[in-house]
mmCIF file of C-alpha atoms in Angstrom:
data_model
loop_
_atom_site.group_PDB
_atom_site.id
_atom_site.type_symbol
_atom_site.label_atom_id
_atom_site.label_comp_id
_atom_site.label_asym_id
_atom_site.label_seq_id
_atom_site.Cartn_x
_atom_site.Cartn_y
_atom_site.Cartn_z
ATOM 1 C CA MET P 1 18.085 2.782 -8.311
ATOM 2 C CA LYS P 2 19.289 -0.185 -6.284
ATOM 3 C CA GLU P 3 17.714 -3.602 -6.763
ATOM 4 C CA VAL P 4 14.465 -4.047 -4.857
ATOM 5 C CA VAL P 5 14.979 -7.137 -2.697
ATOM 6 C CA PRO P 6 12.890 -8.631 0.114
ATOM 7 C CA ILE P 7 13.416 -6.732 3.357
ATOM 8 C CA SER P 8 11.674 -6.247 6.689
ATOM 9 C CA LEU P 9 10.970 -2.724 7.960
ATOM 10 C CA ALA P 10 9.578 -1.684 11.341
ATOM 11 C CA ALA P 11 8.474 1.376 13.335
ATOM 12 C CA ASN P 12 5.753 2.455 15.769
ATOM 13 C CA GLY P 13 4.665 -1.086 16.623
ATOM 14 C CA VAL P 14 4.182 -2.048 12.961
ATOM 15 C CA ARG P 15 6.377 -4.439 10.990
ATOM 16 C CA LEU P 16 6.464 -5.031 7.252
ATOM 17 C CA GLU P 17 7.853 -8.393 6.223
ATOM 18 C CA PRO P 18 7.879 -10.099 2.828
ATOM 19 C CA LEU P 19 4.505 -11.750 2.205
ATOM 20 C CA GLU P 20 4.693 -15.560 2.307
ATOM 21 C CA PRO P 21 2.219 -18.458 2.272
ATOM 22 C CA ARG P 22 2.541 -18.717 6.075
ATOM 23 C CA HIS P 23 0.716 -15.370 6.341
ATOM 24 C CA GLU P 24 -2.455 -16.837 4.820
ATOM 25 C CA PRO P 25 -4.448 -17.443 8.057
ATOM 26 C CA GLY P 26 -3.670 -13.974 9.393
ATOM 27 C CA LEU P 27 -4.409 -12.259 6.111
ATOM 28 C CA ARG P 28 -7.704 -14.138 5.861
ATOM 29 C CA ALA P 29 -8.624 -12.906 9.351
ATOM 30 C CA ALA P 30 -7.680 -9.342 8.385
ATOM 31 C CA ALA P 31 -9.944 -9.504 5.313
ATOM 32 C CA CYS P 32 -12.794 -10.826 7.485
ATOM 33 C CA ASP P 33 -12.396 -7.860 9.855
ATOM 34 C CA GLY P 34 -14.962 -5.701 8.075
ATOM 35 C CA LYS P 35 -15.740 -8.138 5.212
ATOM 36 C CA LEU P 36 -13.422 -6.048 3.052
ATOM 37 C CA TRP P 37 -13.859 -8.171 -0.075
ATOM 38 C CA GLN P 38 -17.403 -6.803 -0.323
ATOM 39 C CA LEU P 39 -16.120 -3.295 -1.019
ATOM 40 C CA ARG P 40 -16.619 -2.560 -4.699
ATOM 41 C CA VAL P 41 -13.595 -0.281 -5.101
ATOM 42 C CA THR P 42 -10.850 -2.465 -3.601
ATOM 43 C CA SER P 43 -9.088 -5.670 -4.565
ATOM 44 C CA VAL P 44 -9.267 -7.418 -1.202
ATOM 45 C CA PRO P 45 -9.572 -11.188 -1.732
ATOM 46 C CA GLU P 46 -12.461 -13.257 -0.457
ATOM 47 C CA PRO P 47 -11.335 -15.435 2.481
ATOM 48 C CA ASP P 48 -11.178 -18.619 0.401
ATOM 49 C CA LYS P 49 -9.045 -16.834 -2.221
ATOM 50 C CA VAL P 50 -6.314 -15.501 0.067
ATOM 51 C CA ALA P 51 -3.899 -18.336 -0.797
ATOM 52 C CA ALA P 52 -4.288 -17.546 -4.510
ATOM 53 C CA TYR P 53 -3.851 -13.832 -3.759
ATOM 54 C CA ILE P 54 -0.522 -14.553 -2.038
ATOM 55 C CA ALA P 55 0.577 -16.924 -4.824
ATOM 56 C CA THR P 56 -0.165 -14.265 -7.451
ATOM 57 C CA ALA P 57 1.807 -11.665 -5.501
ATOM 58 C CA LEU P 58 4.803 -14.009 -5.322
ATOM 59 C CA GLU P 59 4.558 -14.832 -9.041
ATOM 60 C CA MET P 60 4.732 -11.119 -9.862
ATOM 61 C CA ARG P 61 8.302 -10.796 -8.528
ATOM 62 C CA PRO P 62 10.528 -8.985 -9.420
ATOM 63 C CA GLY P 63 7.942 -6.454 -10.620
ATOM 64 C CA ARG P 64 6.112 -6.580 -7.292
ATOM 65 C CA LEU P 65 7.353 -7.046 -3.736
ATOM 66 C CA ALA P 66 4.423 -7.716 -1.416
ATOM 67 C CA PHE P 67 4.560 -7.253 2.358
ATOM 68 C CA ALA P 68 2.500 -8.583 5.224
ATOM 69 C CA VAL P 69 1.671 -5.816 7.699
ATOM 70 C CA ILE P 70 2.185 -7.128 11.226
ATOM 71 C CA ASP P 71 1.136 -5.701 14.594
ATOM 72 C CA ALA P 72 4.413 -6.129 16.479
ATOM 73 C CA ALA P 73 2.790 -6.499 19.915
ATOM 74 C CA SER P 74 0.389 -9.298 18.996
ATOM 75 C CA GLU P 75 2.180 -10.649 15.879
ATOM 76 C CA ALA P 76 -1.222 -10.495 14.130
ATOM 77 C CA VAL P 77 -1.323 -9.923 10.373
ATOM 78 C CA ILE P 78 -3.366 -6.736 9.959
ATOM 79 C CA GLY P 79 -3.078 -6.148 6.220
ATOM 80 C CA THR P 80 -0.811 -6.055 3.214
ATOM 81 C CA THR P 81 0.926 -3.554 0.938
ATOM 82 C CA SER P 82 3.353 -3.765 -1.970
ATOM 83 C CA TYR P 83 5.990 -2.125 -4.050
ATOM 84 C CA HIS P 84 4.854 -2.724 -7.626
ATOM 85 C CA ASP P 85 5.416 -1.586 -11.203
ATOM 86 C CA ILE P 86 9.110 -1.472 -10.347
ATOM 87 C CA VAL P 87 11.023 0.115 -13.247
ATOM 88 C CA PRO P 88 14.767 0.303 -12.421
ATOM 89 C CA ALA P 89 15.612 2.090 -15.692
ATOM 90 C CA LEU P 90 13.428 5.008 -14.567
ATOM 91 C CA ASP P 91 14.298 4.835 -10.845
ATOM 92 C CA ARG P 92 10.551 4.418 -10.318
ATOM 93 C CA LEU P 93 8.221 2.194 -8.370
ATOM 94 C CA GLU P 94 4.702 2.417 -7.024
ATOM 95 C CA ILE P 95 3.142 1.618 -3.672
ATOM 96 C CA GLY P 96 -0.201 -0.126 -3.776
ATOM 97 C CA TYR P 97 -2.208 -3.315 -3.317
ATOM 98 C CA THR P 98 -2.695 -1.837 0.165
ATOM 99 C CA TRP P 99 -5.465 -2.821 2.537
ATOM 100 C CA TYR P 100 -5.850 -3.176 6.284
ATOM 101 C CA ALA P 101 -8.303 -4.867 8.633
ATOM 102 C CA GLN P 102 -11.191 -2.492 9.259
ATOM 103 C CA SER P 103 -10.249 -2.209 12.940
ATOM 104 C CA ARG P 104 -6.837 -0.764 11.914
ATOM 105 C CA GLN P 105 -8.109 1.758 9.396
ATOM 106 C CA ARG P 106 -7.900 5.435 10.354
ATOM 107 C CA SER P 107 -5.093 4.665 12.779
ATOM 108 C CA HIS P 108 -1.341 5.264 12.683
ATOM 109 C CA VAL P 109 -0.864 2.024 10.702
ATOM 110 C CA ASN P 110 -1.195 3.424 7.167
ATOM 111 C CA THR P 111 0.913 6.497 7.914
ATOM 112 C CA THR P 112 3.598 4.273 9.461
ATOM 113 C CA CYS P 113 3.601 1.869 6.513
ATOM 114 C CA LYS P 114 3.855 4.687 3.995
ATOM 115 C CA ARG P 115 6.643 6.364 6.006
ATOM 116 C CA LEU P 116 8.592 3.082 6.046
ATOM 117 C CA LEU P 117 8.053 2.329 2.350
ATOM 118 C CA LEU P 118 8.706 5.860 1.133
ATOM 119 C CA GLY P 119 11.795 6.189 3.315
ATOM 120 C CA HIS P 120 13.212 2.933 1.995
ATOM 121 C CA ALA P 121 12.340 3.854 -1.609
ATOM 122 C CA PHE P 122 13.926 7.302 -1.564
ATOM 123 C CA ASP P 123 16.691 7.007 1.064
ATOM 124 C CA THR P 124 17.902 3.443 0.457
ATOM 125 C CA LEU P 125 16.864 2.434 -3.056
ATOM 126 C CA GLY P 126 17.444 5.868 -4.587
ATOM 127 C CA CYS P 127 14.100 6.232 -6.344
ATOM 128 C CA ALA P 128 13.446 9.353 -8.378
ATOM 129 C CA VAL P 129 9.678 8.991 -8.092
ATOM 130 C CA VAL P 130 7.148 6.879 -6.187
ATOM 131 C CA GLY P 131 3.655 6.514 -7.618
ATOM 132 C CA PHE P 132 0.226 5.571 -6.270
ATOM 133 C CA ARG P 133 -3.022 4.562 -8.008
ATOM 134 C CA THR P 134 -6.577 4.159 -6.814
ATOM 135 C CA ASP P 135 -10.118 3.681 -8.076
ATOM 136 C CA ASN P 136 -11.870 6.927 -9.017
ATOM 137 C CA PHE P 137 -14.694 6.023 -6.598
ATOM 138 C CA ASN P 138 -12.360 5.114 -3.729
ATOM 139 C CA HIS P 139 -12.547 8.551 -2.143
ATOM 140 C CA ALA P 140 -11.123 7.361 1.188
ATOM 141 C CA SER P 141 -7.995 6.102 -0.574
ATOM 142 C CA GLN P 142 -7.649 9.338 -2.528
ATOM 143 C CA ARG P 143 -7.838 11.353 0.704
ATOM 144 C CA ALA P 144 -5.259 9.091 2.346
ATOM 145 C CA ILE P 145 -2.839 9.441 -0.587
ATOM 146 C CA GLU P 146 -3.290 13.203 -0.692
ATOM 147 C CA ARG P 147 -2.729 13.367 3.071
ATOM 148 C CA LEU P 148 0.702 11.811 2.463
ATOM 149 C CA GLY P 149 1.637 14.806 0.335
ATOM 150 C CA ALA P 150 1.432 13.055 -3.039
ATOM 151 C CA GLN P 151 0.513 15.157 -6.064
ATOM 152 C CA ARG P 152 -2.410 14.142 -8.261
ATOM 153 C CA ASP P 153 -1.020 13.484 -11.747
ATOM 154 C CA GLY P 154 -4.306 12.751 -13.495
ATOM 155 C CA VAL P 155 -6.862 10.093 -14.342
ATOM 156 C CA LEU P 156 -6.440 7.065 -16.612
ATOM 157 C CA ARG P 157 -9.861 6.703 -18.161
ATOM 158 C CA HIS P 158 -11.432 3.251 -18.682
ATOM 159 C CA HIS P 159 -8.291 1.703 -17.205
ATOM 160 C CA ALA P 160 -8.945 -1.482 -15.207
ATOM 161 C CA LEU P 161 -11.597 -4.072 -14.445
ATOM 162 C CA ARG P 162 -13.238 -4.218 -11.053
ATOM 163 C CA ARG P 163 -14.257 -7.570 -9.580
ATOM 164 C CA ASP P 164 -17.907 -6.861 -10.460
ATOM 165 C CA GLY P 165 -17.015 -6.577 -14.155
ATOM 166 C CA THR P 166 -17.335 -2.799 -14.411
ATOM 167 C CA VAL P 167 -14.409 -0.767 -15.699
ATOM 168 C CA ARG P 168 -12.848 1.812 -13.434
ATOM 169 C CA ASP P 169 -11.048 5.045 -14.065
ATOM 170 C CA THR P 170 -7.754 5.124 -12.154
ATOM 171 C CA VAL P 171 -6.557 8.205 -10.271
ATOM 172 C CA VAL P 172 -2.761 8.495 -10.388
ATOM 173 C CA TYR P 173 -0.514 10.276 -7.871
ATOM 174 C CA SER P 174 3.224 10.642 -7.331
ATOM 175 C CA ILE P 175 5.937 11.996 -5.063
ATOM 176 C CA VAL P 176 9.244 12.983 -6.688
ATOM 177 C CA ARG P 177 12.624 12.899 -4.958
ATOM 178 C CA GLY P 178 12.789 16.684 -4.491
ATOM 179 C CA GLU P 179 9.483 16.618 -2.592
ATOM 180 C CA TRP P 180 10.544 13.825 -0.250
ATOM 181 C CA PRO P 181 12.186 15.949 2.509
ATOM 182 C CA GLU P 182 8.976 17.956 3.002
ATOM 183 C CA VAL P 183 6.763 14.862 2.727
ATOM 184 C CA ARG P 184 8.996 13.042 5.238
ATOM 185 C CA ALA P 185 8.761 15.950 7.700
ATOM 186 C CA GLN P 186 4.958 15.987 7.371
ATOM 187 C CA LEU P 187 4.668 12.224 7.879
ATOM 188 C CA ASP P 188 6.909 12.389 10.942
ATOM 189 C CA TYR P 189 4.750 15.236 12.294
ATOM 190 C CA LEU P 190 1.548 13.237 11.692
ATOM 191 C CA LEU P 191 3.024 10.153 13.347
ATOM 192 C CA ALA P 192 4.079 12.141 16.404
ATOM 193 C CA LYS P 193 0.392 13.063 16.816
ATOM 194 C CA GLU P 194 -1.147 9.700 15.795
ATOM 195 C CA ARG P 195 0.921 6.918 17.234
ATOM 196 C CA PRO P 196 -0.023 5.309 20.520
ATOM 197 C CA CYS P 197 1.999 6.187 23.621
#
């Protein structure tokens, strides 16, 4: 697997660019669109904690590469996503820490972001496997991951703390290199139906 370095990726009116402190105001506005930090099963920061959220993401390099998700037409920050748990010795990384402004959910944005990140991971970086994780009660996220074509690997019981102090089970998914051509074709098909004219 090639080294995972900061890069910008773009398609369908969406741009991913390396997350930086300058994205703080836009990311704060995205979190406020739907008061996403109030959702029990996500890790969206409260508005006054967005700067710390970005700082933590940057401190996690090289094990995590965080992106700001940008609407190319308006240049508005509409969310964030990351490569994380990057393990070059295994040709493996995961995609996560993903959230979007409520007004952009159930649109072409998530499918576009995943198509960009998966394409870069498999076709450019040479990954053997890309993983995903989500809270066992985050059913919307599980449906979205399954819609990508990822296979459910299992559940890590009593795995991680939620912000409210409860402990979650984590549902784990993956896509292996041999599955990528079919997953890519499905994502391209979905995007042809979803994306705006």
